[in-house]
Amino acid sequence: MLKEHIKESSIEEEDRRYEYALRYFVSYKNASKLNGYLGKPVYMQDVVKGMIKTSIRKGWQDNAFNQFVSDLIPFDRMLPDVRDEGCLKRNYSANLPEVSVVICFHNEAWSTLLRTIHSVLNRSPGNLLKIIILVDDFSTMPHLKNNLDEYIKKFPKICLLRTKRREGLIRARILGVMKVNTPVVCFIDSHCWLEPLLDRIHNNPKTVVSPVIDSIDTSTFEYISQDAKDILIGGFNWNLEFVWKQVPSSIVRSKENVSAPIKTPTIAGGLFAINTEYFKHIGYYDEGFDIWGGENLELSFKVWMCGGLLEIVPCSHVGHIFREHFPYSGKKGSFKRNSVRLAEVWLDEYAKYFYQRIGTKGLYGDVSAKKELRKKLKCKSFDWYLTHVYPEMKKTIHNAASGQFWIYTREGRIQSENLCLDYMLNVVMLMTCRDLNDSQVWLYENKTKYIRHMQTRYCLQVTATERFQVSLERCMEDSVQRWDLENFDVDKLVPELKNSSQVF
């Protein structure tokens, strides 16, 4: 029986029955500990049949992650303390502001939604957390109707709002923030801590802060934390897509103070805290945006250019499920429309680099009010942003046509100078080359022409819609996954890779 079908019986009792009934089908080393204890992965047995197999398949189809495994993990999941030691020595103000947490969702799985809610309740000091505002963006799944209404009745700090039509993430968040009456509002996703974020906003209300976003594996729900020394910050490319990047040398971080907040050009957008009045002052989001996409860059540019700053706070960690695709449909072309609105209002003369990549602008609506807001706020130019906030991005304009020389090493690294091709947080990126880093090991198969990522077994491909980007996908008969390596000799590979090449 799936949770979606629970109607009459006690939810707590059904939760216990459901977990007990399914635990038989799961293998884990220490049966005395609950599934997912301390962030450990939950592995399914190799052979599952019948209803269990059907349930697993349906969970992937509905959510783009393994809902079956998620349903086996308690809502009050125990996690390790992954913070740097320096975080434990930090003292925070005794007068931190109260916060409201806004969680928007659309057809979210029962277990991930409730685990998010319980995580916020259990890991937030009661004197700081005033309310959790749930915004149901016109969900259609049965378990998000009466079952959810009944479940949250026992939590006085939870408020549920429902939209009357599909609004999308951006307008749903605006609806949620309109109900906030605390100095700070914190947005988190429904499929994913507090004092370090509030302390920064308390010191400077124009600071917008994001926690370190750790990864939760979509299949096993293993909690994979980022080391404080290797924390990534946000950037973007000229497709106006958010990208993760290493902390540049221009941002000095001493080894003795790796727990200090880091300035970041952009934030991912799913998880951040902001002063409520400041959010209102800068005009919230662009309400002309559809569904989702681009809102994080709009907020990032707006904050930096209009007198604020963005930081990632290493002493605050939040786990997030990075789905490979979105399981629900949205308005076609919304990302392009949103990005054009973003470019028209904020990019000034640099918008041409975006338009060179997309061709026609298409219909994007009236942006005159947003341009007027920018003028009213006396925001700086985008050239100022690139010069003072993201100088590395400005260099890409002048070096866009220059080629790069790549080496495939005998250890399986794809290397250019001191940078290696890496795969983290579901993104292919360049990172400093490091020994004993499995995420930087690739296998070139001379027969198939695949470049296979050894950790995931997926293949490197040119992103079909954007020919200058690469991603990892399941290996298939497709020209975008075929690569030619000059002077390749399999006998020169280290034995482990050479043996692996004979398996595939």
Coordinates of C-alpha atoms in Angstrom, one line a residue:
M1 CA 0.0 0.0 0.0
L2 CA 1.4 3.4 -1.0
K3 CA 1.0 6.5 1.1
E4 CA -1.0 8.2 -1.6
H5 CA -3.8 5.7 -0.9
I6 CA -4.0 6.3 2.9
K7 CA -7.4 7.8 3.7
E8 CA -9.2 6.8 6.9
S9 CA -6.7 5.2 9.3
S10 CA -4.2 6.9 11.6
I11 CA -1.3 8.4 9.7
E12 CA 1.2 7.6 12.5
E13 CA 0.1 3.9 12.5
E14 CA 0.2 3.7 8.8
D15 CA 3.7 5.2 8.7
R16 CA 4.9 2.5 11.1
R17 CA 3.2 -0.3 9.1
Y18 CA 4.5 1.0 5.8
E19 CA 8.1 1.2 7.0
Y20 CA 8.0 -2.2 8.7
A21 CA 6.4 -3.9 5.7
L22 CA 9.0 -2.6 3.2
R23 CA 12.1 -2.9 5.3
Y24 CA 12.2 -6.6 4.5
F25 CA 13.2 -5.7 1.0
V26 CA 16.1 -3.5 1.9
S27 CA 19.6 -4.7 2.8
Y28 CA 21.8 -2.8 5.3
K29 CA 24.7 -3.9 7.4
N30 CA 23.4 -2.9 10.9
A31 CA 19.8 -3.8 11.3
S32 CA 19.7 -2.1 14.8
K33 CA 19.8 1.3 13.1
L34 CA 17.1 2.9 11.0
N35 CA 17.4 3.3 7.3
G36 CA 19.5 6.3 6.3
Y37 CA 20.9 6.7 9.8
L38 CA 23.6 9.4 9.9
G39 CA 23.1 10.0 6.2
K40 CA 24.1 6.5 5.1
P41 CA 22.8 5.2 1.8
V42 CA 19.9 2.7 1.6
Y43 CA 20.7 0.0 -1.0
M44 CA 17.9 -2.1 -2.6
Q45 CA 18.5 -5.8 -3.2
D46 CA 19.5 -6.6 -6.8
V47 CA 16.3 -8.5 -7.4
V48 CA 12.9 -7.0 -6.6
K49 CA 9.7 -8.2 -8.2
G50 CA 5.9 -7.6 -8.5
M51 CA 4.4 -4.7 -6.6
I52 CA 7.7 -3.6 -5.1
K53 CA 9.3 -3.2 -8.6
T54 CA 6.1 -1.4 -9.8
S55 CA 6.3 1.0 -6.8
I56 CA 9.9 1.8 -7.4
R57 CA 9.3 2.6 -11.1
K58 CA 6.3 4.8 -10.3
G59 CA 8.3 6.7 -7.7
W60 CA 11.0 7.5 -10.2
Q61 CA 8.4 8.6 -12.8
D62 CA 6.5 10.8 -10.4
N63 CA 9.4 12.5 -8.6
A64 CA 12.7 11.9 -10.6
F65 CA 14.2 10.3 -7.5
N66 CA 13.8 7.0 -5.7
Q67 CA 10.6 7.7 -3.7
F68 CA 10.5 4.0 -2.5
V69 CA 13.8 4.4 -0.7
S70 CA 12.8 7.9 0.6
D71 CA 9.6 6.3 2.1
L72 CA 11.8 3.9 4.1
I73 CA 13.7 6.6 5.9
P74 CA 12.2 8.2 9.0
F75 CA 11.0 11.8 8.9
D76 CA 13.2 12.5 11.9
R77 CA 16.3 11.3 10.1
M78 CA 19.5 11.4 12.2
L79 CA 22.4 13.2 10.3
P80 CA 26.1 13.7 11.1
D81 CA 27.4 17.1 12.1
V82 CA 29.3 18.0 8.9
R83 CA 30.3 21.5 10.0
D84 CA 34.0 22.6 10.2
E85 CA 35.4 22.6 13.8
G86 CA 35.6 26.4 13.5
C87 CA 31.8 26.6 13.4
L88 CA 31.6 25.0 16.9
K89 CA 33.7 27.8 18.4
R90 CA 31.6 30.7 16.9
N91 CA 29.4 32.8 19.1
Y92 CA 26.2 34.4 17.8
S93 CA 24.2 37.4 19.0
A94 CA 21.7 36.7 21.7
N95 CA 19.3 39.0 19.9
L96 CA 18.9 37.2 16.6
P97 CA 15.8 38.1 14.6
E98 CA 12.8 35.7 14.3
V99 CA 12.4 33.9 11.0
S100 CA 9.6 32.5 8.9
V101 CA 10.4 29.6 6.6
V102 CA 8.5 29.4 3.3
I103 CA 8.4 26.0 1.6
C104 CA 6.7 25.9 -1.9
F105 CA 5.8 22.6 -3.4
H106 CA 3.9 21.1 -6.3
N107 CA 3.0 17.3 -6.3
E108 CA 5.8 16.6 -3.9
A109 CA 6.3 13.1 -2.5
W110 CA 4.9 12.7 1.0
S111 CA 8.1 11.5 2.7
T112 CA 10.4 14.2 1.3
L113 CA 8.0 17.0 2.1
L114 CA 7.4 15.8 5.7
R115 CA 11.1 15.1 6.2
T116 CA 11.8 18.7 5.2
I117 CA 9.2 20.0 7.6
H118 CA 10.5 17.9 10.5
S119 CA 14.1 18.9 9.7
V120 CA 13.2 22.5 10.0
L121 CA 11.3 22.0 13.3
N122 CA 13.9 19.8 14.9
R123 CA 16.9 21.8 13.9
S124 CA 15.7 25.3 14.5
P125 CA 15.7 26.9 18.0
G126 CA 12.1 27.4 19.0
N127 CA 12.6 31.1 20.0
L128 CA 13.9 31.9 16.5
L129 CA 11.5 29.9 14.3
K130 CA 8.1 31.6 14.3
I131 CA 6.3 29.8 11.5
I132 CA 6.7 27.5 8.6
I133 CA 4.5 28.6 5.7
L134 CA 3.7 25.8 3.2
V135 CA 2.6 27.0 -0.2
D136 CA 0.8 24.2 -2.2
D137 CA 1.1 25.3 -5.8
F138 CA -2.0 23.6 -7.1
S139 CA -1.0 20.0 -6.4
T140 CA -3.2 17.3 -7.7
M141 CA -1.8 14.2 -5.8
P142 CA -4.3 12.8 -3.3
H143 CA -1.9 12.6 -0.4
L144 CA -1.4 16.4 -0.5
K145 CA -5.1 17.1 0.2
N146 CA -6.9 15.9 3.4
N147 CA -4.0 13.8 4.6
L148 CA -1.7 16.8 4.7
D149 CA -4.4 19.0 6.3
E150 CA -4.8 16.4 9.1
Y151 CA -1.1 15.8 9.6
I152 CA -0.1 19.5 10.1
K153 CA -2.9 20.1 12.7
K154 CA -0.6 18.8 15.4
F155 CA 2.0 21.5 14.6
P156 CA 1.0 25.0 15.7
K157 CA 3.9 26.5 13.9
I158 CA 2.8 25.3 10.4
C159 CA 0.5 27.3 8.1
L160 CA -0.7 25.9 4.8
L161 CA -1.7 28.1 1.8
R162 CA -3.1 26.7 -1.4
T163 CA -3.1 28.4 -4.8
K164 CA -6.2 28.3 -6.9
R165 CA -4.2 27.7 -10.1
R166 CA -0.7 26.7 -11.1
E167 CA 1.4 29.8 -10.3
G168 CA 5.0 28.4 -10.5
L169 CA 7.8 28.8 -7.9
I170 CA 8.3 32.5 -8.3
R171 CA 4.7 33.7 -7.8
A172 CA 4.2 31.0 -5.1
R173 CA 7.1 32.4 -3.1
I174 CA 5.7 35.9 -3.4
L175 CA 2.4 34.6 -2.1
G176 CA 4.2 33.1 0.8
V177 CA 6.3 36.1 1.7
M178 CA 3.1 38.3 1.8
K179 CA 2.1 36.3 4.9
V180 CA 5.4 36.8 6.6
N181 CA 5.5 39.2 9.6
T182 CA 9.0 38.4 10.9
P183 CA 12.2 40.4 10.2
V184 CA 13.7 37.5 8.2
V185 CA 12.2 35.1 5.7
C186 CA 14.0 31.9 4.7
F187 CA 13.1 30.0 1.5
I188 CA 13.9 26.3 1.2
D189 CA 12.8 23.6 -1.3
S190 CA 10.4 20.9 -0.3
H191 CA 12.9 18.1 -1.1
C192 CA 15.9 19.1 0.9
W193 CA 21.3 25.7 9.7
L194 CA 19.7 28.6 11.2
E195 CA 21.8 30.8 13.7
P196 CA 24.7 31.3 11.3
L197 CA 22.3 32.6 8.6
L198 CA 20.4 34.9 10.9
D199 CA 23.6 36.3 12.4
R200 CA 24.8 37.6 9.1
I201 CA 21.5 39.3 8.4
H202 CA 21.4 40.6 11.9
N203 CA 24.8 42.3 11.3
N204 CA 23.8 43.7 7.9
P205 CA 20.1 43.6 6.8
K206 CA 21.2 43.9 3.1
T207 CA 23.1 40.6 3.3
V208 CA 21.4 37.7 1.5
V209 CA 22.7 34.4 2.8
S210 CA 22.7 30.8 1.5
P211 CA 23.7 27.7 3.4
V212 CA 26.2 25.2 2.0
I213 CA 24.0 22.9 -0.2
D214 CA 24.9 19.3 0.3
S215 CA 23.7 16.6 -2.0
I216 CA 21.2 13.8 -1.3
D217 CA 21.6 10.9 -3.7
T218 CA 18.5 10.5 -5.9
S219 CA 18.7 6.7 -5.7
T220 CA 20.1 5.8 -2.2
F221 CA 19.3 9.0 -0.4
E222 CA 22.9 9.1 0.9
Y223 CA 23.8 12.5 2.4
I224 CA 26.9 13.7 0.7
S225 CA 28.4 16.8 2.4
Q226 CA 30.8 19.4 1.0
D227 CA 34.1 19.7 2.9
A228 CA 34.6 23.3 4.2
K229 CA 37.9 23.5 2.3
D230 CA 36.2 22.7 -1.0
I231 CA 33.0 24.6 -0.8
L232 CA 31.6 25.8 -4.2
I233 CA 30.2 29.3 -4.9
G234 CA 27.7 30.4 -7.5
G235 CA 28.4 31.7 -11.0
F236 CA 26.6 31.8 -14.3
N237 CA 27.3 31.3 -18.0
W238 CA 26.3 33.4 -21.0
N239 CA 23.2 31.2 -21.4
L240 CA 22.1 32.8 -18.2
E241 CA 22.3 29.5 -16.4
F242 CA 23.5 29.1 -12.9
V243 CA 26.7 27.1 -12.5
W244 CA 28.8 26.0 -9.5
K245 CA 32.4 27.2 -9.4
Q246 CA 35.5 27.0 -7.2
V247 CA 36.3 29.9 -4.9
P248 CA 38.7 32.0 -7.0
S249 CA 42.1 33.1 -5.8
S250 CA 40.8 36.7 -5.6
I251 CA 38.8 35.6 -2.6
V252 CA 41.4 34.9 0.0
R253 CA 40.4 32.1 2.5
S254 CA 43.0 31.2 5.2
K255 CA 43.1 27.6 6.2
E256 CA 42.6 28.7 9.8
N257 CA 39.3 30.3 8.9
V258 CA 37.6 28.0 6.5
S259 CA 34.3 28.5 8.4
A260 CA 34.1 32.2 7.5
P261 CA 31.2 33.3 5.2
I262 CA 32.2 33.6 1.5
K263 CA 31.0 36.2 -0.9
T264 CA 29.4 34.6 -4.0
P265 CA 28.4 36.2 -7.3
T266 CA 25.2 34.3 -7.5
I267 CA 23.2 31.8 -5.4
A268 CA 21.4 28.7 -6.4
G269 CA 18.1 30.2 -5.3
G270 CA 16.4 27.2 -3.8
L271 CA 17.7 27.8 -0.3
F272 CA 18.4 31.3 1.1
A273 CA 17.5 33.7 3.8
I274 CA 16.8 37.5 3.4
N275 CA 15.6 40.4 5.5
T276 CA 11.8 40.7 4.8
E277 CA 11.8 44.5 4.5
Y278 CA 14.9 44.4 2.3
F279 CA 13.2 41.8 0.0
K280 CA 10.2 44.1 -0.3
H281 CA 12.4 47.2 -0.9
I282 CA 14.1 45.6 -3.9
G283 CA 10.8 44.4 -5.4
Y284 CA 10.7 40.8 -4.4
Y285 CA 10.9 38.7 -7.7
D286 CA 9.9 39.8 -11.2
E287 CA 6.2 38.7 -11.1
G288 CA 6.4 38.5 -14.9
F289 CA 8.5 35.4 -14.7
D290 CA 6.7 32.1 -15.4
I291 CA 6.9 28.9 -13.4
W292 CA 10.6 28.8 -12.6
G293 CA 14.0 29.6 -14.0
G294 CA 16.2 32.7 -13.9
E295 CA 14.8 34.0 -10.6
N296 CA 18.0 33.2 -8.7
L297 CA 20.1 35.2 -11.2
E298 CA 17.6 38.1 -11.1
L299 CA 17.8 38.2 -7.3
S300 CA 21.6 37.8 -7.4
F301 CA 22.2 40.7 -9.9
K302 CA 19.6 42.9 -8.1
V303 CA 21.1 42.4 -4.7
W304 CA 24.7 43.1 -5.7
M305 CA 23.9 46.0 -8.1
C306 CA 21.5 47.7 -5.7
G307 CA 23.7 47.9 -2.6
G308 CA 23.5 44.4 -1.0
L309 CA 25.7 41.4 -1.0
L310 CA 25.4 37.6 -1.3
E311 CA 27.2 35.1 1.0
I312 CA 27.4 31.4 1.4
V313 CA 27.7 30.5 5.1
P314 CA 29.8 27.3 5.7
C315 CA 28.5 26.9 9.2
S316 CA 25.0 26.2 7.8
H317 CA 24.3 23.0 5.8
V318 CA 21.1 21.9 4.1
G319 CA 20.8 18.7 2.1
H320 CA 19.1 18.9 -1.3
I321 CA 18.0 16.3 -3.9
F322 CA 19.4 17.4 -7.2
R323 CA 17.0 15.8 -9.7
E324 CA 18.2 14.9 -13.2
H325 CA 15.0 16.3 -14.6
F326 CA 11.8 17.9 -13.4
P327 CA 8.9 15.3 -13.0
Y328 CA 6.2 17.9 -13.6
S329 CA 5.5 19.9 -16.7
G330 CA 5.6 23.7 -16.9
K331 CA 4.8 26.3 -19.5
K332 CA 7.0 25.7 -22.5
G333 CA 9.6 28.3 -23.1
S334 CA 9.3 29.8 -19.6
F335 CA 13.0 29.7 -19.0
K336 CA 13.8 31.6 -22.2
R337 CA 11.1 34.1 -21.5
N338 CA 12.4 34.7 -17.9
S339 CA 16.0 35.0 -19.1
V340 CA 15.1 37.6 -21.7
R341 CA 13.3 39.6 -19.1
L342 CA 16.4 39.3 -16.9
A343 CA 18.7 40.4 -19.7
E344 CA 16.5 43.3 -20.8
V345 CA 16.4 44.8 -17.2
W346 CA 19.9 44.0 -15.8
L347 CA 22.5 43.1 -18.3
D348 CA 22.9 46.5 -20.1
E349 CA 25.3 46.3 -23.1
Y350 CA 26.3 42.7 -22.0
A351 CA 22.9 41.4 -23.0
K352 CA 24.3 40.9 -26.6
Y353 CA 26.4 37.9 -25.4
F354 CA 23.2 36.2 -24.2
Y355 CA 21.3 37.0 -27.4
Q356 CA 24.1 35.7 -29.6
R357 CA 23.3 32.3 -28.1
I358 CA 19.5 32.2 -28.3
G359 CA 18.7 34.0 -31.5
T360 CA 15.3 35.7 -31.4
K361 CA 14.0 37.2 -28.1
G362 CA 10.5 36.0 -28.6
L363 CA 7.6 37.4 -26.5
Y364 CA 8.7 38.4 -23.0
G365 CA 6.1 41.0 -21.9
D366 CA 6.5 44.5 -20.5
V367 CA 9.6 45.2 -18.4
S368 CA 9.2 49.0 -18.1
A369 CA 8.2 48.8 -14.5
K370 CA 11.2 46.7 -13.6
K371 CA 13.5 49.1 -15.4
E372 CA 11.9 52.0 -13.5
L373 CA 12.4 50.1 -10.2
R374 CA 16.1 49.7 -11.0
K375 CA 16.4 53.4 -11.7
K376 CA 14.5 54.2 -8.5
L377 CA 16.9 52.0 -6.4
K378 CA 19.9 53.8 -8.1
C379 CA 21.4 50.4 -8.9
K380 CA 24.9 50.2 -10.4
S381 CA 25.7 49.0 -13.9
F382 CA 26.2 45.4 -14.9
D383 CA 29.8 46.4 -15.9
W384 CA 30.3 47.3 -12.3
Y385 CA 29.0 43.9 -11.2
L386 CA 31.4 42.1 -13.6
T387 CA 34.3 44.3 -12.6
H388 CA 33.9 44.1 -8.8
V389 CA 31.9 41.0 -8.1
Y390 CA 32.6 38.5 -10.9
P391 CA 35.8 39.6 -12.7
E392 CA 36.5 36.0 -13.8
M393 CA 33.3 36.2 -16.0
K394 CA 34.4 39.4 -17.7
K395 CA 37.6 37.6 -18.8
T396 CA 35.5 35.0 -20.7
I397 CA 34.2 37.7 -23.1
H398 CA 37.7 38.4 -24.4
N399 CA 38.8 34.8 -24.4
A400 CA 35.7 33.2 -25.8
A401 CA 37.4 32.2 -29.1
S402 CA 40.6 30.9 -27.6
G403 CA 41.2 27.2 -27.7
Q404 CA 42.1 24.9 -24.8
F405 CA 44.6 22.1 -24.7
W406 CA 43.4 19.0 -22.9
I407 CA 45.4 15.9 -21.7
Y408 CA 43.9 12.5 -20.8
T409 CA 46.3 11.2 -18.1
R410 CA 47.1 7.6 -17.4
E411 CA 45.2 7.9 -14.1
G412 CA 42.0 8.8 -16.1
R413 CA 41.9 12.6 -15.5
I414 CA 40.9 15.0 -18.3
Q415 CA 43.2 17.9 -17.5
S416 CA 43.9 21.4 -18.7
E417 CA 46.9 22.9 -16.8
N418 CA 46.0 22.5 -13.1
L419 CA 42.3 22.0 -13.6
C420 CA 40.5 18.6 -14.1
L421 CA 37.1 17.7 -15.3
D422 CA 35.0 16.9 -12.3
Y423 CA 31.4 15.9 -11.6
M424 CA 29.7 17.3 -8.5
L425 CA 26.2 18.2 -7.5
N426 CA 24.9 16.8 -10.9
V427 CA 27.1 19.3 -12.8
V428 CA 30.2 18.7 -15.0
M429 CA 32.7 21.4 -13.9
L430 CA 36.4 22.2 -13.8
M431 CA 38.0 21.7 -10.3
T432 CA 41.6 21.7 -9.0
C433 CA 43.2 18.4 -9.8
R434 CA 43.3 16.2 -6.6
D435 CA 44.7 12.8 -5.9
L436 CA 42.3 10.0 -4.8
N437 CA 39.3 11.9 -6.1
D438 CA 37.0 9.4 -7.8
S439 CA 34.8 12.1 -9.2
Q440 CA 37.7 13.1 -11.5
V441 CA 38.3 9.7 -13.0
W442 CA 37.1 9.1 -16.6
L443 CA 37.5 6.1 -18.8
Y444 CA 37.9 6.5 -22.6
E445 CA 36.6 3.5 -24.6
N446 CA 38.4 3.4 -27.9
K447 CA 35.9 1.1 -29.5
T448 CA 32.7 2.9 -28.6
K449 CA 34.3 6.4 -28.4
Y450 CA 32.6 6.9 -25.0
I451 CA 34.1 9.0 -22.2
R452 CA 32.6 7.2 -19.2
H453 CA 32.6 8.8 -15.7
M454 CA 33.9 5.9 -13.5
Q455 CA 32.0 6.9 -10.3
T456 CA 28.5 7.1 -12.0
R457 CA 29.2 4.9 -15.1
Y458 CA 27.4 7.7 -17.1
C459 CA 28.8 9.1 -20.4
L460 CA 30.0 12.6 -21.2
Q461 CA 28.0 14.3 -23.9
V462 CA 27.6 17.6 -25.6
T463 CA 24.4 19.1 -24.3
A464 CA 22.0 18.7 -27.3
T465 CA 20.4 22.1 -27.0
E466 CA 23.5 24.1 -26.1
R467 CA 26.4 22.8 -28.3
F468 CA 29.1 24.4 -26.1
Q469 CA 28.2 22.6 -22.9
V470 CA 28.7 19.1 -21.6
S471 CA 26.8 17.0 -19.2
L472 CA 26.5 13.4 -18.0
E473 CA 23.8 11.1 -19.3
R474 CA 23.1 7.4 -19.5
C475 CA 25.3 5.9 -22.3
M476 CA 23.4 5.5 -25.6
E477 CA 23.9 5.2 -29.3
D478 CA 24.2 9.0 -29.9
S479 CA 26.8 11.1 -31.8
V480 CA 26.8 13.7 -29.0
Q481 CA 28.5 11.0 -26.8
R482 CA 31.3 10.1 -29.3
W483 CA 34.7 11.6 -28.7
D484 CA 38.0 11.3 -30.5
L485 CA 41.2 11.3 -28.4
E486 CA 44.4 11.7 -30.3
N487 CA 47.3 9.3 -29.6
F488 CA 45.3 7.3 -27.2
D489 CA 47.0 4.0 -26.0
V490 CA 45.0 1.9 -23.6
D491 CA 48.2 0.1 -22.5
K492 CA 49.5 3.3 -20.9
L493 CA 46.5 3.5 -18.4
V494 CA 47.0 2.5 -14.8
P495 CA 46.1 -1.2 -14.3
E496 CA 42.7 -0.4 -12.6
L497 CA 41.5 1.6 -15.6
K498 CA 43.0 -0.8 -18.1
N499 CA 41.1 -3.7 -16.5
S500 CA 37.9 -1.6 -16.4
S501 CA 38.2 -0.9 -20.1
Q502 CA 37.8 -4.7 -20.8
V503 CA 34.6 -4.9 -18.8
F504 CA 32.5 -2.3 -20.8

